[in-house]
XYZ file of N, CA and C in Angstrom:
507
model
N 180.424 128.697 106.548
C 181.567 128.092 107.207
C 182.083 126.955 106.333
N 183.716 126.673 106.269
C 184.477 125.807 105.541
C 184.133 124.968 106.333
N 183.729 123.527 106.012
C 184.250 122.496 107.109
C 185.163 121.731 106.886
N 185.798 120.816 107.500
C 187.121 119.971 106.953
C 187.141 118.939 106.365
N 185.440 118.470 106.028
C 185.551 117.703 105.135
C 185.386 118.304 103.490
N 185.346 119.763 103.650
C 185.364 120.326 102.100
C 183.768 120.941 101.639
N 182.711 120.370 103.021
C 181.619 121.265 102.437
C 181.519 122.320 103.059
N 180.251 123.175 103.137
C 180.187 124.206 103.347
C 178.850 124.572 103.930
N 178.586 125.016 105.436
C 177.362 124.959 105.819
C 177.216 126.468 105.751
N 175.650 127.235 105.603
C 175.141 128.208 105.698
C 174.249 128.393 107.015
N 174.563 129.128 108.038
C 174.043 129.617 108.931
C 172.547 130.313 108.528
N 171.335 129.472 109.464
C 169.889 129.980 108.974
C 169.505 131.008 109.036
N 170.132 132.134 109.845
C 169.936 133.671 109.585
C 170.428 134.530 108.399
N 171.402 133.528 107.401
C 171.911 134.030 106.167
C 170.711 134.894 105.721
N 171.002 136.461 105.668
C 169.916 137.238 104.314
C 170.532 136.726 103.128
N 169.265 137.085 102.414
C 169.399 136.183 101.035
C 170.545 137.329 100.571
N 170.831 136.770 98.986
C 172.679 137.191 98.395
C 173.212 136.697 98.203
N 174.208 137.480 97.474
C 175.476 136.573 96.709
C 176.530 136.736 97.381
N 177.029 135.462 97.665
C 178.190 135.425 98.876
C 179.727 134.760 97.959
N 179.960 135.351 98.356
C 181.592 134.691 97.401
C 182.922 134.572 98.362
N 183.099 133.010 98.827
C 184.222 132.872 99.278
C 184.996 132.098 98.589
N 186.486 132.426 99.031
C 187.760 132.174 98.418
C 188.107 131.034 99.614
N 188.890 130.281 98.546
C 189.218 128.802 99.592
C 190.712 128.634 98.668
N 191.760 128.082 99.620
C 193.108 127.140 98.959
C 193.124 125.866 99.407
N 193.112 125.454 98.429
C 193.760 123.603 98.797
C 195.417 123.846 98.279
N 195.750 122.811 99.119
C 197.144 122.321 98.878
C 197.919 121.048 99.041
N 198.561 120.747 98.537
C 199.379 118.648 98.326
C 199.711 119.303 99.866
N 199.252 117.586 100.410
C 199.789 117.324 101.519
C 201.191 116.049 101.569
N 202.048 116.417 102.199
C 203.188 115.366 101.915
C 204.498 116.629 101.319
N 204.954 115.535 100.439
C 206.167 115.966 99.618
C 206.477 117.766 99.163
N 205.202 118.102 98.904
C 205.359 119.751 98.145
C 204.110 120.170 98.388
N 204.434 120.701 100.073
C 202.829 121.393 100.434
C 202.645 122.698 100.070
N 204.049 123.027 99.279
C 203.432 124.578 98.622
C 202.644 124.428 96.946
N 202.577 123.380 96.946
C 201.954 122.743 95.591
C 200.262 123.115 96.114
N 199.797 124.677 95.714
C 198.826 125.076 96.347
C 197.679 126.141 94.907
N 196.034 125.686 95.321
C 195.657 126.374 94.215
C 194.329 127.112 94.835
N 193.800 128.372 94.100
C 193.180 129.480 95.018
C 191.447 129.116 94.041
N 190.923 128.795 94.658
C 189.872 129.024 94.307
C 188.274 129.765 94.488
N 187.259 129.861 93.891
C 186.228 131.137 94.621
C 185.148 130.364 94.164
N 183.595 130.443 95.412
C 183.064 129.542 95.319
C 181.734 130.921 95.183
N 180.521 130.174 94.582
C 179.723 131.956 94.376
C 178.966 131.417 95.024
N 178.249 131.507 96.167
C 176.564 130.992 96.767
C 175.663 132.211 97.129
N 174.420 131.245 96.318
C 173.387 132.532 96.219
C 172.785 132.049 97.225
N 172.157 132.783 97.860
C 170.860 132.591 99.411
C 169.465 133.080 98.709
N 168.788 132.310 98.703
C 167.450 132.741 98.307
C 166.370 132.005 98.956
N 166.054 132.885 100.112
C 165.346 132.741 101.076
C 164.028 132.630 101.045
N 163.349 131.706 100.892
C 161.721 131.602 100.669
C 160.943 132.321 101.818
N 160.256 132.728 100.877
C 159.156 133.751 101.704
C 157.571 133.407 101.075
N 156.934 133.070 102.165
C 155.612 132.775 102.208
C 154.448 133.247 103.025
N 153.420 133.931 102.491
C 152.778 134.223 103.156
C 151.797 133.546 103.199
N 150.956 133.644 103.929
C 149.826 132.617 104.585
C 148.172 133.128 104.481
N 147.014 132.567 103.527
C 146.310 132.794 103.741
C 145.218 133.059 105.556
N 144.548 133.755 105.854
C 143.708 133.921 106.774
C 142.473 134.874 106.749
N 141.969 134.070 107.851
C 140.031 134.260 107.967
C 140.122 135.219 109.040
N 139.336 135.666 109.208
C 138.985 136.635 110.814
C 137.281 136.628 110.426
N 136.601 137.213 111.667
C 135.557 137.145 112.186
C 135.315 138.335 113.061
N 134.752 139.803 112.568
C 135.112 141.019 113.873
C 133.926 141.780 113.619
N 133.723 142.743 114.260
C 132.206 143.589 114.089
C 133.154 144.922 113.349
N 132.788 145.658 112.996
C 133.324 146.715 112.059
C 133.767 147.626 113.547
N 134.757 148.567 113.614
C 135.153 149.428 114.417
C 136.071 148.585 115.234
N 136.335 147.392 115.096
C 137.766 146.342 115.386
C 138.779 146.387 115.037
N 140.364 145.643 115.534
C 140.964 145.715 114.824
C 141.324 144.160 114.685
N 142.056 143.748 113.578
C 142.502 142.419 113.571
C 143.600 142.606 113.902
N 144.403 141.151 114.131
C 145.798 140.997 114.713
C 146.642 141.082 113.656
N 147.678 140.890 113.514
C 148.703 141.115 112.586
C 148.997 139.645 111.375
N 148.475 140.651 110.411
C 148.441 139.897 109.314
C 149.587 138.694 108.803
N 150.770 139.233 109.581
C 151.877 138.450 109.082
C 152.098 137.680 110.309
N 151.095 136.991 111.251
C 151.345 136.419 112.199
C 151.687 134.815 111.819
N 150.852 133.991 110.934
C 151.366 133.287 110.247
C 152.060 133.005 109.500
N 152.255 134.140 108.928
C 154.007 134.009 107.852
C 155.177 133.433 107.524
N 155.771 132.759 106.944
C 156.792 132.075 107.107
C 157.892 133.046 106.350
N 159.345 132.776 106.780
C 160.701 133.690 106.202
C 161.865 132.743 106.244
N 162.275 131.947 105.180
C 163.276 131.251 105.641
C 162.949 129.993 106.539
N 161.793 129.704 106.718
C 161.290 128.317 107.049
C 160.809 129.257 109.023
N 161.147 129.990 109.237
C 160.646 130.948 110.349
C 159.439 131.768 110.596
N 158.870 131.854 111.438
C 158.337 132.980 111.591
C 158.320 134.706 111.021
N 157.874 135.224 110.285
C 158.223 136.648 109.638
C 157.905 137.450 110.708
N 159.013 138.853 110.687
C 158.943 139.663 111.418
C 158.868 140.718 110.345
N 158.072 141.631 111.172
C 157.964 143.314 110.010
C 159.230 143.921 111.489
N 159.611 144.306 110.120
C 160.923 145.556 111.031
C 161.415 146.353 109.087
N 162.415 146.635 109.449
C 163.584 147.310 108.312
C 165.129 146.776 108.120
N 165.399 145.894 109.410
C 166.614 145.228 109.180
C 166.300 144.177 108.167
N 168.019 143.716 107.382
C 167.892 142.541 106.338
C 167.127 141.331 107.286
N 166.410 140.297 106.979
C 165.857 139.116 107.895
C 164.557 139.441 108.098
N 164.072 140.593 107.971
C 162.440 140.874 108.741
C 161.959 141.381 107.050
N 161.016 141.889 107.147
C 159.853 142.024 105.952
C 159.047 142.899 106.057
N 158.419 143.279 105.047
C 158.077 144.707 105.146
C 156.547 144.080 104.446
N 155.270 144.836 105.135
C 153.771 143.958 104.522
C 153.458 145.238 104.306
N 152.446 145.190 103.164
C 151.725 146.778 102.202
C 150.594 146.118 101.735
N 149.757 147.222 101.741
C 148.462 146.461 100.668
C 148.129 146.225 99.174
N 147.840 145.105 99.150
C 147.441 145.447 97.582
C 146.090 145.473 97.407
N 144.981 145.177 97.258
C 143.977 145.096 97.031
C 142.996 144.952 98.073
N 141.737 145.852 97.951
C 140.320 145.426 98.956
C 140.671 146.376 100.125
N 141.366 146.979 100.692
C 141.826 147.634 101.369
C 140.741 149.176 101.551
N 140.317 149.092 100.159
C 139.843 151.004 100.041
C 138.325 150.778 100.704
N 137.870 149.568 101.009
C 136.526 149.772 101.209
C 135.892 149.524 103.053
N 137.054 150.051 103.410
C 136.854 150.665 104.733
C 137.862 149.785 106.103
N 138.811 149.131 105.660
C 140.256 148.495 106.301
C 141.488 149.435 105.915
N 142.149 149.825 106.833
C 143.973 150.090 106.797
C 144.272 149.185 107.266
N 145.488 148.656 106.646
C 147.091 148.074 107.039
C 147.401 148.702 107.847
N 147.975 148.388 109.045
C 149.337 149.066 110.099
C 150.322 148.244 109.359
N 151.211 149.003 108.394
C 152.727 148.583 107.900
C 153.362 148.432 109.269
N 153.481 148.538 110.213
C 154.533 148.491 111.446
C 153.890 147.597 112.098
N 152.774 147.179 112.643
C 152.479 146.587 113.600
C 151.773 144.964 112.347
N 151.520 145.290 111.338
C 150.814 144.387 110.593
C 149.213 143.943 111.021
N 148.506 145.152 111.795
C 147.312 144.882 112.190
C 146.646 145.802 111.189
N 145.090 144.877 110.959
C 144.019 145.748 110.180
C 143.057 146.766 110.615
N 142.958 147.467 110.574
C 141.619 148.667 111.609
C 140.502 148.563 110.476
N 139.345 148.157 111.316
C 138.027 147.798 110.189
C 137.189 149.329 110.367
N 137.224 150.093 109.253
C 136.207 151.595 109.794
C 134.905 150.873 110.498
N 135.086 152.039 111.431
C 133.325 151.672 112.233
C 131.946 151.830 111.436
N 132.224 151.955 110.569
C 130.892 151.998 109.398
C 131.144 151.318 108.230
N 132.297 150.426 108.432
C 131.802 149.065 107.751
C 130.710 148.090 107.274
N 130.001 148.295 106.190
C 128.694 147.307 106.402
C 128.929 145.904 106.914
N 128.213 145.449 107.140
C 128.257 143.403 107.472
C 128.218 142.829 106.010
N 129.135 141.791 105.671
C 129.229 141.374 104.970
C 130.792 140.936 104.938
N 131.191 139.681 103.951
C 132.277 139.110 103.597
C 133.340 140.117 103.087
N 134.571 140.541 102.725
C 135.292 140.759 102.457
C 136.418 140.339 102.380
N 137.626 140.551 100.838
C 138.584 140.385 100.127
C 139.763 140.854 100.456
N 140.709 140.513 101.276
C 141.734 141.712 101.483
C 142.967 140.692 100.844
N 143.940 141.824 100.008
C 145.115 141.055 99.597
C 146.622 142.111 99.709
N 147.388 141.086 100.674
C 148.113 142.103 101.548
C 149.582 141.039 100.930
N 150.574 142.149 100.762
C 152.242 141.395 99.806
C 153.353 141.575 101.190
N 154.256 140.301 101.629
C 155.151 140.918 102.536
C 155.961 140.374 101.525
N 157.405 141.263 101.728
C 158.415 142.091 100.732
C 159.864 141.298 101.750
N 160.833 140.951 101.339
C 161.891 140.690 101.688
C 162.490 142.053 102.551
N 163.254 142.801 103.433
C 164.300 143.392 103.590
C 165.259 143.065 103.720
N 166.453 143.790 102.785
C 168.083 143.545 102.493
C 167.958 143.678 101.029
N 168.970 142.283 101.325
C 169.184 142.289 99.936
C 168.188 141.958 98.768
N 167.562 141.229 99.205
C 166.805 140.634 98.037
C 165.329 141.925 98.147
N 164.866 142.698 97.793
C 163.819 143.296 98.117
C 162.524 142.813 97.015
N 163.030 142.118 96.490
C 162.263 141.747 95.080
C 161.137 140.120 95.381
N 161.722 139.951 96.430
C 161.441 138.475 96.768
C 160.083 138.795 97.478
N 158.665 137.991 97.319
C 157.301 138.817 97.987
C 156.622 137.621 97.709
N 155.721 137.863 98.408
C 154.337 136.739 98.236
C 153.075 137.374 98.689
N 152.226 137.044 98.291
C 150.902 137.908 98.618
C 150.212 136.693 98.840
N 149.136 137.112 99.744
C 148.526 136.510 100.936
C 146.330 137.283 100.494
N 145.989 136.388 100.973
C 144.183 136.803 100.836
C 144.194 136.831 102.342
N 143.463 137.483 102.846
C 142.366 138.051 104.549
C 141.184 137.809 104.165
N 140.249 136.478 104.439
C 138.759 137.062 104.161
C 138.443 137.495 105.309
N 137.957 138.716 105.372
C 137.284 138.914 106.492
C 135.801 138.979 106.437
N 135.414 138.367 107.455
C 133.553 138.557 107.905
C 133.306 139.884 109.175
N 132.296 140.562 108.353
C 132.100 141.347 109.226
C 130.784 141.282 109.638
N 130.339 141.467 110.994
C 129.279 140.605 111.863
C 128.373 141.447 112.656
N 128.065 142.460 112.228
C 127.335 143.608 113.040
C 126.280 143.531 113.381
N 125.899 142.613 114.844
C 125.056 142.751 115.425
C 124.297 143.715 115.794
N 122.612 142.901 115.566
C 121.819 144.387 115.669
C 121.043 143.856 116.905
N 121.361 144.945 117.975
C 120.323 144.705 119.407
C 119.417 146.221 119.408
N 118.038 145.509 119.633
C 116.988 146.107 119.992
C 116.515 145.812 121.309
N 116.714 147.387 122.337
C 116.595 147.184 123.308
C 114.708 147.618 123.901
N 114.218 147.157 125.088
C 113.228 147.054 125.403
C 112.810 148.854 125.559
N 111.602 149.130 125.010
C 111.661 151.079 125.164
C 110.000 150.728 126.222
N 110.025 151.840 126.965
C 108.901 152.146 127.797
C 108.463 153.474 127.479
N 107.161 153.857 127.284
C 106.739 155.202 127.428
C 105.553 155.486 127.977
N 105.366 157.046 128.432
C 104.464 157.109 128.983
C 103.468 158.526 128.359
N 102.682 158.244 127.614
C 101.948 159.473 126.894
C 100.655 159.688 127.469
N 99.839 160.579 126.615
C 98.658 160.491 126.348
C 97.681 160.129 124.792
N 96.927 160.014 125.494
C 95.910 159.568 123.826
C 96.486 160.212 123.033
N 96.664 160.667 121.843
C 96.632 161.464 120.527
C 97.991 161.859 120.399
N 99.070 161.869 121.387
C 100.707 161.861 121.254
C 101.337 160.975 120.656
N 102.351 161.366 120.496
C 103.440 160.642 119.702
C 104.368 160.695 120.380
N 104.527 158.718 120.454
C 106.026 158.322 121.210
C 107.097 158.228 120.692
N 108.223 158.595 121.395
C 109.407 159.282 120.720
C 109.815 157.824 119.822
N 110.886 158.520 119.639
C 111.834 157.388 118.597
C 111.739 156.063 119.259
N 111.530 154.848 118.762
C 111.625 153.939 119.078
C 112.904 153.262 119.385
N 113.612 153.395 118.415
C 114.873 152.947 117.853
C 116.139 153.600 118.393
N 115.951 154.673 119.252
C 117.072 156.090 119.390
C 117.968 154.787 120.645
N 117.757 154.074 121.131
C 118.467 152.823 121.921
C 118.750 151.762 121.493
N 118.812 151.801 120.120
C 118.753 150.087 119.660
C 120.526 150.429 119.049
């Protein structure tokens, strides 16, 4: 928007781009057709940040959506396909038993995940114009697989063998 004192404000939903408006000034008074056309170029380049995060889950979980902390333009990031929202993919650590939900931005931990720390490094991507614009983000995740051993009872005789111990744990 022109304002009338001659600057020019940008509305915070601007997608990033090259915007080019044309403006006339003209003498006020004596010879107001005394008038000249000029073109102003503004680029939008919308910072995009993604946000490191921790989780804490037993394997066969899912985590919440990775881009929940995210920032877009000093906002909250949304995954969609319109210009303004962002698109999250994996890059790294991913193959050793986590998917990405690209749509929902949640992680699914395989249920045979071992326990142990893990590396995940996940990129959200501008949509529109700028598609080039990205930041990549670390997930450590801990995985916490409690082991319960439950109480077994049996009832044999001398010289038998009691079943599996473990077939309840």
């Amino acid at each position: 928007t022109l304002n009338p004192d001659g600057t020019v404000s940008v509305d915070p939903n601007t997608p990033s781009g090259t915007y080019t408006l044309v403006y006339q000034i003209c003498e006020n008074g004596a010879n107001p057709a005394n008038c000249d056309t000029a073109t102003m170029v503004v680029v939008i380049d919308n910072e995009i940040n993604a946000i490191n995060d921790t989780a804490t889950i037993n394997a066969g979980g899912t985590l919440p959506n990775v881009v929940g902390n995210d920032l877009f333009n000093g906002e909250p990031a949304i995954i969609g396909t319109a210009p303004g929202t962002v698109s999250v993919s994996e890059v790294q650590g991913f193959e050793e038993g986590f998917t990405l939900d690209t749509v929902t931005g949640e992680v699914v931990v395989d249920p045979n995940t071992p326990s142990g720390t893990y590396t995940l490094v996940y990129q959200i991507c501008e949509n529109g114009a700028n598609p080039a614009n990205c930041d990549t983000a670390i997930m450590v995740v801990e995985i916490d697989n409690p082991i319960v051993a439950n109480t077994d009872t049996a009832s044999v005789n001398a010289g038998d063998t009691i079943p599996n111990i473990v077939g309840n744990d």
